[in-house]
């Protein structure tokens, strides 16, 4: 895990493998961002000119290395683009700093220590830079043989310009480290091969974290699920030799006045079941437990931060496989709620496990329920692969989550729950079907889940099917593979709930 320190040393005097500075565009001119004054002085005030000669433009995502001149202890200067320079009196946005720090950390893979001299005008800026650097310094190498030439992630991040003796700066850095470490924990789970991360193995990870952080963990195995009547979870897991689990992981605070229930879809591998996915659509389906990973990490983060709110996570874990014992299209499942559901498509399985978990969570009468799931391809078609959709039974709550996501740098968009689409899930055989019309499929899935929310409970649904797993080239602090999407939103939501703002 990458170490984080707040340093009082100057940029010119700190010993490190590289010194990170920011550059921005001001009209057609490249300018050096605040924080890099000592570095620019070492270049005799010509740092921007030298970078322009090397082709730097200051665009976001750009990284330019150059040898350091005499006067700097670090041998290398890395200039990262910050985009357009802000107006006088304004500061660079938190997400701009977060992405720039992530770009720098990725570029410096293999380095032991880097000093970040990016603009810090307030504690929030220090937090954004720390978070971006720690998230950018991520690599999943658990299944790779480390040869002597293998490059490891940046080992240490030193923030220059932050104030280690200032309570706000220190708290911001500690929060950033806790959240980033939990996001990287979730990324590890998402990237882990499904032959090793079975429902039982995931449950064991939650139990271990419970012991480490003082969380109460309860695991329902297949026998307990059958005794309790969890037909949705059991129906989805029926075709696999790896039986399902429902995990309850709870953080409580003695001064808490509200309880937030988080529910994560945890399909550790999704073949589609009897409604088998075609080639080209199943190779990355180890990521179909990203919602459960996000919920798990958010609960642990809440515990590490000591938030004055009760946060209960529900991980609905199953493996969706075809076999002679698998649920068939046309089968009817009796859900934990007692409602019957005709399964028209076994690849619409996430809503079935979530429905049982939502019903169970509702029995505890939390102040709000938020479920997180890689639920529908329709949401990816609607919003692309970097934005998650938000649905809710309360417009104000949906808006609040959207604003929180925007604040923490996660792209999201509020989506409706059109009442007319509910009729398309009517079944002549059961109380309802698990499928409706194809157009608006992401909204239909949300309407299905809403059916299982307890009366009077505020509920929101985050469909993270797009941003949960990144198949392209890394960018900013986002790696290839599992991303940890929605965790920052969930943690900030818990903080707002603790503060009595929601």
Coordinates of C-alpha atoms in Angstrom, one line a residue, residues 161-348:
X161 CA 2.2 22.7 0.6
X162 CA -0.1 20.9 3.0
X163 CA 0.1 21.7 6.7
X164 CA 0.8 18.6 8.8
X165 CA 0.2 20.4 12.1
X166 CA -3.1 21.9 10.9
X167 CA -6.1 19.8 12.2
X168 CA -8.1 20.3 9.0
X169 CA -5.2 19.3 6.7
X170 CA -4.3 16.3 8.8
X171 CA -7.9 15.1 9.0
X172 CA -8.4 15.6 5.3
X173 CA -5.3 13.5 4.5
X174 CA -6.3 10.8 7.0
X175 CA -9.8 10.6 5.5
X176 CA -8.4 10.5 1.9
X177 CA -6.1 7.6 2.9
X178 CA -8.8 5.6 4.5
X179 CA -11.3 6.1 1.6
X180 CA -8.6 5.4 -1.0
X181 CA -7.5 2.2 0.7
X182 CA -11.0 0.9 0.9
X183 CA -11.6 1.7 -2.8
X184 CA -8.4 -0.2 -3.6
X185 CA -9.7 -3.1 -1.5
X186 CA -12.8 -3.1 -3.5
X187 CA -10.8 -3.0 -6.7
X188 CA -8.9 -6.1 -5.6
X189 CA -12.1 -8.0 -5.0
X190 CA -13.5 -7.0 -8.4
X191 CA -10.3 -8.0 -10.2
X192 CA -10.0 -11.3 -8.3
X193 CA -10.7 -14.3 -10.6
X194 CA -14.1 -15.9 -10.0
X195 CA -12.7 -19.4 -9.4
X196 CA -11.2 -18.0 -6.2
X197 CA -13.7 -15.3 -5.2
X198 CA -16.8 -17.5 -4.7
X199 CA -19.7 -16.4 -2.6
X200 CA -18.3 -18.3 0.4
X201 CA -14.8 -16.7 -0.2
X202 CA -16.3 -13.2 -0.3
X203 CA -18.2 -13.9 2.9
X204 CA -14.9 -14.9 4.5
X205 CA -13.3 -11.6 3.5
X206 CA -16.2 -9.8 5.1
X207 CA -15.8 -11.8 8.3
X208 CA -12.1 -11.1 8.5
X209 CA -12.7 -7.3 8.0
X210 CA -15.3 -7.5 10.7
X211 CA -12.8 -8.8 13.2
X212 CA -10.2 -6.2 12.2
X213 CA -12.6 -3.2 12.4
X214 CA -15.0 -4.2 15.1
X215 CA -18.0 -4.9 12.8
X216 CA -20.8 -7.3 13.4
X217 CA -20.9 -9.9 10.6
X218 CA -23.6 -12.5 10.1
X219 CA -23.4 -14.9 7.2
X220 CA -26.5 -16.9 6.0
X221 CA -25.3 -20.0 4.1
X222 CA -27.5 -22.1 1.7
X223 CA -29.2 -23.9 4.6
X224 CA -30.1 -20.8 6.5
X225 CA -31.3 -19.1 3.2
X226 CA -33.5 -22.1 2.5
X227 CA -34.9 -22.1 6.1
X228 CA -35.5 -18.4 5.8
X229 CA -37.3 -18.6 2.5
X230 CA -34.8 -16.5 0.4
X231 CA -36.1 -17.8 -2.9
X232 CA -34.5 -15.1 -5.0
X233 CA -31.0 -15.6 -3.8
X234 CA -31.4 -19.4 -3.8
X235 CA -32.9 -19.4 -7.3
X236 CA -30.0 -17.5 -8.8
X237 CA -27.4 -19.7 -7.1
X238 CA -29.2 -23.0 -7.9
X239 CA -27.1 -23.8 -10.9
X240 CA -23.7 -23.4 -9.3
X241 CA -21.6 -25.8 -7.2
X242 CA -20.7 -22.7 -5.2
X243 CA -23.7 -22.0 -3.1
X244 CA -25.0 -18.5 -2.3
X245 CA -24.6 -16.4 0.8
X246 CA -26.3 -13.4 2.3
X247 CA -23.9 -11.3 4.4
X248 CA -24.9 -8.7 6.9
X249 CA -22.0 -6.5 8.0
X250 CA -22.9 -3.7 10.4
X251 CA -21.1 -0.7 11.8
X252 CA -22.8 1.0 14.8
X253 CA -21.9 4.2 16.6
X254 CA -23.1 4.9 20.2
X255 CA -24.1 8.5 19.3
X256 CA -25.8 7.6 16.0
X257 CA -29.3 8.9 15.5
X258 CA -29.9 7.5 12.0
X259 CA -29.3 4.2 10.2
X260 CA -28.3 3.8 6.6
X261 CA -28.8 0.4 4.9
X262 CA -26.6 -0.3 1.9
X263 CA -27.3 -3.3 -0.3
X264 CA -24.9 -4.7 -2.9
X265 CA -25.4 -7.0 -5.8
X266 CA -22.7 -9.7 -5.5
X267 CA -22.9 -12.1 -8.4
X268 CA -19.3 -13.4 -8.2
X269 CA -19.6 -14.7 -11.8
X270 CA -22.5 -14.2 -14.2
X271 CA -22.7 -16.5 -17.1
X272 CA -26.4 -15.5 -17.6
X273 CA -27.5 -18.9 -16.4
X274 CA -29.7 -20.9 -18.8
X275 CA -30.2 -17.6 -20.7
X276 CA -26.5 -17.8 -21.5
X277 CA -24.6 -14.8 -22.4
X278 CA -23.0 -14.9 -25.9
X279 CA -19.2 -14.9 -26.4
X280 CA -17.9 -11.3 -26.0
X281 CA -20.3 -10.6 -23.1
X282 CA -19.1 -13.0 -20.4
X283 CA -15.3 -12.5 -20.3
X284 CA -15.5 -9.7 -17.7
X285 CA -18.4 -11.0 -15.7
X286 CA -16.3 -11.5 -12.6
X287 CA -17.1 -7.8 -12.1
X288 CA -20.8 -8.5 -11.5
X289 CA -20.1 -8.3 -7.8
X290 CA -18.9 -4.7 -7.9
X291 CA -22.0 -3.4 -6.1
X292 CA -21.3 -5.8 -3.1
X293 CA -17.6 -4.7 -3.2
X294 CA -18.6 -1.1 -3.1
X295 CA -21.1 -1.6 -0.2
X296 CA -18.5 -3.7 1.8
X297 CA -15.8 -1.1 1.4
X298 CA -18.1 1.8 2.2
X299 CA -19.1 0.1 5.5
X300 CA -15.5 -0.5 6.5
X301 CA -14.6 3.1 5.5
X302 CA -17.4 4.4 7.7
X303 CA -16.0 2.4 10.6
X304 CA -12.5 3.6 10.0
X305 CA -13.7 7.2 9.9
X306 CA -15.8 6.7 13.1
X307 CA -18.9 8.3 11.6
X308 CA -21.8 9.0 13.9
X309 CA -24.3 7.0 11.9
X310 CA -25.2 3.3 11.9
X311 CA -24.3 1.7 8.5
X312 CA -25.5 -1.8 7.7
X313 CA -24.3 -3.5 4.6
X314 CA -26.0 -6.4 2.9
X315 CA -24.0 -8.4 0.4
X316 CA -26.3 -10.6 -1.8
X317 CA -23.8 -13.2 -3.1
X318 CA -24.4 -15.9 -5.7
X319 CA -22.9 -17.4 -8.8
X320 CA -25.2 -17.5 -11.8
X321 CA -24.4 -20.7 -13.7
X322 CA -26.2 -23.1 -16.1
X323 CA -26.6 -26.7 -15.1
X324 CA -29.3 -29.4 -14.6
X325 CA -30.2 -27.8 -11.2
X326 CA -30.3 -24.2 -12.5
X327 CA -33.4 -22.0 -12.5
X328 CA -35.1 -22.2 -16.0
X329 CA -37.0 -19.5 -17.9
X330 CA -40.6 -20.0 -16.9
X331 CA -39.8 -21.1 -13.3
X332 CA -41.6 -19.2 -10.5
X333 CA -39.6 -18.2 -7.4
X334 CA -41.2 -17.3 -4.1
X335 CA -39.2 -14.4 -2.8
X336 CA -38.3 -13.7 0.9
X337 CA -41.2 -11.1 0.9
X338 CA -43.7 -13.9 -0.1
X339 CA -44.2 -12.3 -3.5
X340 CA -43.9 -14.8 -6.4
X341 CA -41.8 -13.9 -9.5
X342 CA -41.9 -15.6 -12.9
X343 CA -38.3 -15.8 -14.2
X344 CA -38.5 -15.0 -18.0
X345 CA -34.8 -14.4 -18.3
X346 CA -32.2 -16.0 -16.0
X347 CA -29.7 -13.2 -17.0
X348 CA -31.9 -10.7 -15.2

